[in-house]
XYZ file of C-alpha atoms in Angstrom:
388
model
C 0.000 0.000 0.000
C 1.343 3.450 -1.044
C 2.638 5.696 2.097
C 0.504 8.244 0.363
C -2.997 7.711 -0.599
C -5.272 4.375 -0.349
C -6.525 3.445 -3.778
C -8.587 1.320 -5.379
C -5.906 -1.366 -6.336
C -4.911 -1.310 -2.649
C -8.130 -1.830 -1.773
C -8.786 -4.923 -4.542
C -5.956 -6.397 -2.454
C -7.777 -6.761 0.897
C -8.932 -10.552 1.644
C -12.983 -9.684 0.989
C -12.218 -8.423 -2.204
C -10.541 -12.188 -3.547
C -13.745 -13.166 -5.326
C -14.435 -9.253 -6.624
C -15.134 -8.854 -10.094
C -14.283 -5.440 -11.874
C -16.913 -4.803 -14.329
C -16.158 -1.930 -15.638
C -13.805 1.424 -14.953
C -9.908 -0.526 -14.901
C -9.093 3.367 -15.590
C -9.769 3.862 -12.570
C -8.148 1.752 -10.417
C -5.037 4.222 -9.418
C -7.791 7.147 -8.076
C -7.307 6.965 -4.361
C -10.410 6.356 -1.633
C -11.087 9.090 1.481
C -13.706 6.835 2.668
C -15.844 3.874 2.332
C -20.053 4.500 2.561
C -22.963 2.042 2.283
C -25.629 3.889 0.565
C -29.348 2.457 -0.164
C -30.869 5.325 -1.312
C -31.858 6.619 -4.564
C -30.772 10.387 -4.504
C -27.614 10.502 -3.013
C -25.675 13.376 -4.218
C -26.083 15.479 -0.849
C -24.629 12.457 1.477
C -21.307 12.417 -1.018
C -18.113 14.918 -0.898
C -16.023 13.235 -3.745
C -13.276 10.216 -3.847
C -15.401 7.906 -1.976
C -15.703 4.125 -2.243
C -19.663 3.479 -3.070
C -21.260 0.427 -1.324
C -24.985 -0.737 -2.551
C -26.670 -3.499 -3.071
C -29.147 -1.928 -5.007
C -31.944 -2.178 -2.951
C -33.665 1.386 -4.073
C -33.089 0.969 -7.716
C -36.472 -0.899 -8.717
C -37.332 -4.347 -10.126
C -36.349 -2.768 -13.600
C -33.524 -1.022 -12.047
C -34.953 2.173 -13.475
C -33.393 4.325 -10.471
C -29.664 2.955 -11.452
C -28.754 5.478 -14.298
C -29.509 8.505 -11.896
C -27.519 7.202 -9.296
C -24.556 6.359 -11.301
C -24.990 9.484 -12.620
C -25.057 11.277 -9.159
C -21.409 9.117 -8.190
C -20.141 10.298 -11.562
C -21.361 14.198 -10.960
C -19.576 13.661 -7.301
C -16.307 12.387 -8.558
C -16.873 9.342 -6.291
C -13.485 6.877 -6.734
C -15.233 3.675 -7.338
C -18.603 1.474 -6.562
C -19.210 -1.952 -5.326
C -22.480 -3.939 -5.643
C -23.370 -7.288 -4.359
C -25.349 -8.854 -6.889
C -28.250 -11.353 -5.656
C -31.801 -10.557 -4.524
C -31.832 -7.063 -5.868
C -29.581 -7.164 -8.916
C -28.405 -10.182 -10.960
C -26.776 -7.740 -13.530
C -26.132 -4.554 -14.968
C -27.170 -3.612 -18.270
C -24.106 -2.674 -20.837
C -25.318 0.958 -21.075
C -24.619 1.679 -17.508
C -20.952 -0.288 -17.663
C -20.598 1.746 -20.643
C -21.442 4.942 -18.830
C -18.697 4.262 -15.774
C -16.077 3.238 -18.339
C -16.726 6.508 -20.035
C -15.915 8.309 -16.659
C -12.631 5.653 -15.357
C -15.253 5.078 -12.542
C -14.787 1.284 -11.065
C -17.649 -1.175 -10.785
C -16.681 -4.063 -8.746
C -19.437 -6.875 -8.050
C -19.614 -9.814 -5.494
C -21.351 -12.444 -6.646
C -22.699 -14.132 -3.534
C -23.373 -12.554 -0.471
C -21.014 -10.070 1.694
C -20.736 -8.378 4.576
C -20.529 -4.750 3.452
C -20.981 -3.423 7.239
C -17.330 -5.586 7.516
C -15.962 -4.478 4.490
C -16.090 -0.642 4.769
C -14.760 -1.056 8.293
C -11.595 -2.135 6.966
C -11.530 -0.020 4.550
C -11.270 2.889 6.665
C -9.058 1.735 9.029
C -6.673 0.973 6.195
C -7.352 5.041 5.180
C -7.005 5.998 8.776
C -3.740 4.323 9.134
C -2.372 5.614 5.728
C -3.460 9.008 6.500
C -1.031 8.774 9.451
C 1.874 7.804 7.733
C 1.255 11.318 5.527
C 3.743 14.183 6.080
C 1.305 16.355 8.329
C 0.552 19.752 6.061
C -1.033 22.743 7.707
C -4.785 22.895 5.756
C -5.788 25.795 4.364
C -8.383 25.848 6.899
C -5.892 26.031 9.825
C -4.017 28.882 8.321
C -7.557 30.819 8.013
C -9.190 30.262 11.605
C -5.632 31.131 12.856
C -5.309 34.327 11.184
C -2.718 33.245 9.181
C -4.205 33.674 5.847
C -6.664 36.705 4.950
C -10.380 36.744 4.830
C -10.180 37.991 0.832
C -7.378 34.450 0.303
C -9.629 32.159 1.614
C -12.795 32.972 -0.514
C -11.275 31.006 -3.485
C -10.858 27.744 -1.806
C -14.393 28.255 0.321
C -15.348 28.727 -3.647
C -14.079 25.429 -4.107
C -16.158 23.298 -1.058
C -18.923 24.647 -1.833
C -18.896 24.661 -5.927
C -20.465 27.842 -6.356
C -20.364 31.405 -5.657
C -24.048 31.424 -4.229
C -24.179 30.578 -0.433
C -27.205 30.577 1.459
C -26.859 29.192 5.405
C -24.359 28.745 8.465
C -20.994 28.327 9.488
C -19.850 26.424 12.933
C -17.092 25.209 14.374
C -17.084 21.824 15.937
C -14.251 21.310 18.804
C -12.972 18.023 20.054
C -13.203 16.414 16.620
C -11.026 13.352 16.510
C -10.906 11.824 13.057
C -9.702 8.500 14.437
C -13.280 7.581 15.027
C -14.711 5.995 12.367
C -18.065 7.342 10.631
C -18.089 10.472 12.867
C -17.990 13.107 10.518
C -20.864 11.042 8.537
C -22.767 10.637 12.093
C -22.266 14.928 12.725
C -23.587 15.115 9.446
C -26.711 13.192 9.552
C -28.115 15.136 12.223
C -27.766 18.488 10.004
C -29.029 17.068 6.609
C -32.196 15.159 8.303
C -33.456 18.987 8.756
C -32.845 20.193 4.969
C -29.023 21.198 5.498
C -26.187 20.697 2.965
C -23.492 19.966 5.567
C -19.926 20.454 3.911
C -16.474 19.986 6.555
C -13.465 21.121 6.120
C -11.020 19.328 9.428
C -8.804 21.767 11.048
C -6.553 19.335 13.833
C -9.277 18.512 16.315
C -11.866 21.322 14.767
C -14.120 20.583 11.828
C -15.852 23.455 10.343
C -19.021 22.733 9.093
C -20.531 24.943 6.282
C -24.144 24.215 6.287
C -25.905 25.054 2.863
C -29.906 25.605 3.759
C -32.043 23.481 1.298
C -35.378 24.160 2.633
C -35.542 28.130 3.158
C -38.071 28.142 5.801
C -38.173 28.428 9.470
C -34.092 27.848 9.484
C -33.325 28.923 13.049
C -35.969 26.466 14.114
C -34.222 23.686 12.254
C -30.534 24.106 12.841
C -32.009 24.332 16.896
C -33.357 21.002 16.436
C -30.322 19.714 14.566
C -27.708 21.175 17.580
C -30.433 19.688 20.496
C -30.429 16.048 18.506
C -26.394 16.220 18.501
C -26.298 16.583 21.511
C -28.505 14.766 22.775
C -27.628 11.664 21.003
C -23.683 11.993 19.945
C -22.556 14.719 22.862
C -19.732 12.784 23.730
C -18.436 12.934 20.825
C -17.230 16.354 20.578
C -16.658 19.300 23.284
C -18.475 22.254 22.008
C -20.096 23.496 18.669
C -20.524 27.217 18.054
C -22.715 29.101 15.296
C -22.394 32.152 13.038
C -24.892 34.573 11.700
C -26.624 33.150 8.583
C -24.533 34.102 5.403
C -26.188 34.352 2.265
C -23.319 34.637 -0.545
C -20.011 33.552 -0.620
C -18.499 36.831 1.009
C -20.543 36.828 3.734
C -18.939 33.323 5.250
C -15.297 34.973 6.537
C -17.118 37.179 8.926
C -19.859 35.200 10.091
C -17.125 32.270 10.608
C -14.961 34.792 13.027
C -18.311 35.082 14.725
C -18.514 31.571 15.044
C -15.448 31.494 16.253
C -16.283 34.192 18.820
C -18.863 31.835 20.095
C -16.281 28.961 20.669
C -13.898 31.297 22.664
C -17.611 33.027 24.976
C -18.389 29.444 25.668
C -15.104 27.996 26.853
C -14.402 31.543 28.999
C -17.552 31.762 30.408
C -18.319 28.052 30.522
C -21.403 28.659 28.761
C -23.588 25.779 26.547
C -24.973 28.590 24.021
C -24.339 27.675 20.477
C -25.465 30.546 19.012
C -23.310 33.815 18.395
C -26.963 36.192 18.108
C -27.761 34.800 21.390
C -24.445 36.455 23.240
C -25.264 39.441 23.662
C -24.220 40.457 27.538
C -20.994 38.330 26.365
C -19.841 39.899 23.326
C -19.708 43.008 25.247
C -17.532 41.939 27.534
C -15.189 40.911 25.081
C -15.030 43.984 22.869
C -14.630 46.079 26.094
C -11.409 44.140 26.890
C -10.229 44.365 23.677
C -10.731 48.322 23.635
C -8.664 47.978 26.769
C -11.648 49.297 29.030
C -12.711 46.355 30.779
C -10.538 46.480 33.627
C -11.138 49.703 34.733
C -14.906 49.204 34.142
C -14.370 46.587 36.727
C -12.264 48.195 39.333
C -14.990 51.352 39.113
C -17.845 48.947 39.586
C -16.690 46.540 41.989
C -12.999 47.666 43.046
C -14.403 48.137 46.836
C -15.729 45.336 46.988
C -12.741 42.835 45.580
C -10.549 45.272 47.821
C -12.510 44.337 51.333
C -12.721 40.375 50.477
C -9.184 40.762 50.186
C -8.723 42.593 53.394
C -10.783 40.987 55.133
C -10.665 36.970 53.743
C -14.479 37.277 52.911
C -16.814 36.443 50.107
C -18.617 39.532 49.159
C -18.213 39.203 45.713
C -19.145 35.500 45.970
C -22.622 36.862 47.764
C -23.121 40.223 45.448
C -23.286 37.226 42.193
C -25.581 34.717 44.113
C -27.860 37.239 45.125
C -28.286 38.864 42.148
C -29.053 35.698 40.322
C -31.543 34.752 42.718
C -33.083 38.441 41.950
C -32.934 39.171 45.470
C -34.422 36.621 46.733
C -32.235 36.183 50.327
C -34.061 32.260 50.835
C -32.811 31.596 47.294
C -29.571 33.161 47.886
C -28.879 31.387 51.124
C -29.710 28.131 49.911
C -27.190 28.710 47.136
C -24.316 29.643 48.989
C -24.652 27.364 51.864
C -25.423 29.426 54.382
C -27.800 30.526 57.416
C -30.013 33.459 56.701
C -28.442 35.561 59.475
C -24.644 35.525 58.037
C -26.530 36.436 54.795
C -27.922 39.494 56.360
C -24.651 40.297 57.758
C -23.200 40.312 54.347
C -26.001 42.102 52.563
C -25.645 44.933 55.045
C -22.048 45.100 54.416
C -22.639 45.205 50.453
C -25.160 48.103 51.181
C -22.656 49.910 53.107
C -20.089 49.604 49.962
C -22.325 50.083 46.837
C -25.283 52.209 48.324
C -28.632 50.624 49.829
C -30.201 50.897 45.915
C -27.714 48.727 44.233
C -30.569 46.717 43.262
C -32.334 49.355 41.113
C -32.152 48.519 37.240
C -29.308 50.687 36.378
C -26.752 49.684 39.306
C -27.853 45.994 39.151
C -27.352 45.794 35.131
C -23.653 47.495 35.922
C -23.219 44.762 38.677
C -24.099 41.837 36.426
C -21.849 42.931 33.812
C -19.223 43.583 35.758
C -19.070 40.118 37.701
C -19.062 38.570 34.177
C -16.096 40.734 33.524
C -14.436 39.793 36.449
C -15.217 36.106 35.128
C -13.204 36.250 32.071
C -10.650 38.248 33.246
C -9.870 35.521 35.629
C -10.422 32.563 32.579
C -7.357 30.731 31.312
C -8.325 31.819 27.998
C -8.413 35.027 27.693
C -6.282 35.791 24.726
């Protein structure tokens, strides 16, 4: 096997491929394989990303295997590497017009003639990719170079150009963290959660990130859907991955850059803030808090807000500020706040009336409290490891 690339002749090598038959496509045979699927649909086109190994066994294609054509069609369209096809209770051949059709395009048809384990087959296959993929000289992606800063906004449009296949965008960008590509099917499994609510999911891997472009299909009530999409991840496949932040919608080409450094923006406001909110639109109290720090103001915001009161728990080993947060998160209730912290109603009072004494016996009023809150949340990231 090359130290390069998996191809198809590698692949014909493997034990379950001894009684294989190539049928058509011996063009083809150098092209190498990213990935092996088992697909029983008809339309498939959405579910492909090119240079994959095709598994059916034809199930979809009809008694008169009038859905075939199309779907060779859709492999040929997605410059899929090669196609294998167990012929038996769905198929028993394939007519010369659709050999004809793959040979025309160097695309392989292999066929097992008795019964196979495809579920089996594909496994090896990808661990054979995995492992070669390994053995590659390691090449900083495009991608990396782009989230990193390293390449510009206006150099990256050509090969976001290229993922996509066109100039006209409609839909999302998100980043994905805690990606590990040594896991087979998981890209395919993040996927399937995105395109069973109308999305066009297209990945690009960045080391343990994978940026998802989503392409809306549907047009309609898309906030609604991606929601559902991110809840069903989670729910189902949150192990998987640490976090997954959102951009604003982008709809052309030009518009993904910016909405992916918003994206981006999310991933850093969740992992400061230790937040589970997805969505960039949705940080509002957050994003402020980071563009005051990087105008250089948030630390004097801070120390003019709350500087008395960090300066007397340090003086005096207490938890004021500790108190000042729970309270106002239990809107004043001092039952709430008490049960949060731990602690008998009386020491509460004591530290209340302390807090009064250093802020003013209003601080709950709407304009104080609303400084409060966002102060304590700038106090929070300041104190994050990673604040940049």
């Amino acid at each position: 096997m090359s130290t390069m690339m998996f191809t198809v002749h590698d692949m014909l090598k493997r034990p379950p491929f001894q009684h294989a038959s190539i049928l058509a496509g011996r063009g083809g045979l150098q092209k190498a394989v990213s990935w092996a699927h088992i697909l029983e649909l008809t339309k498939v086109k959405h579910l492909l990303h090119g240079s994959e190994c095709v598994m059916t066994t034809g199930i979809g294609w009809g008694k008169e295997l009038q859905h075939a054509r199309s779907f060779l069609e859709q492999l040929i369209e997605k410059k899929v590497t090669c196609l294998c096809i167990e012929l038996g209770d769905y198929i028993n051949h394939l007519p010369p017009p659709l050999l004809q059709l793959a040979d025309d395009h160097d695309l392989p048809v292999l066929v097992f003639d008795k019964e196979v384990r495809f579920i089996d087959i594909s496994k090896d296959i990808n661990q054979l990719i995995l492992q070669s993929s390994r053995l590659m000289p390691r090449q900083e992606s495009w991608a990396g170079r782009w989230l990193e800063g390293t390449m510009t906004d206006k150099e990256a449009l050509p090969y976001l150009e290229k993922t996509i296949g066109s100039r006209e965008a409609r839909g999302f960008p998100c980043l994905l963290t805690g990606y590990d590509d040594s896991i087979p099917y998981q890209r395919d499994i993040f996927q399937s959660f995105f395109q069973k609510e109308g999305f066009h999911p297209l990945t690009v891997q960045n080391r343990d990130e994978l940026v998802l472009l989503l392409l809306d299909e549907r047009r309609e009530q898309v906030s609604e859907r991606l929601s559902r999409s991110l809840k069903r991840m989670k729910e189902k496949a949150g192990s998987m991955y640490h976090t997954i932040s959102c951009g604003p919608l982008f709809t052309n080409l030009s518009e993904i850059p910016p909405a992916m450094r918003c994206a981006q923006e999310a991933d850093h406001i969740q992992a400061a803030f230790q937040l589970e909110m997805p969505f960039y639109e949705k940080l509002h109290p957050w994003r402020l808090i980071i563009e005051d720090d990087k105008r250089g103001a948030l630390e004097s915001f801070i120390q003019d807000t709350l500087g008395d009161v960090l300066a007397y728990d340090e003086a005096h080993d207490t938890e004021l500020l500790l108190t000042l947060r729970a309270y106002l998160e239990s809107y004043g209730s001092k039952k709430d706040t008490a049960e949060r912290l731990f602690i008998v109603r009386q020491t509460l009072y004591h530290r209340i009336q302390k807090l009064e004494e250093i802020l003013g016996p209003h601080f709950l009023r709407f304009e104080q409290r609303m400084a409060l809150e966002m102060a304590l949340l700038g106090w929070q990231y300041i104190q994050s490891p990673v604040r940049s």
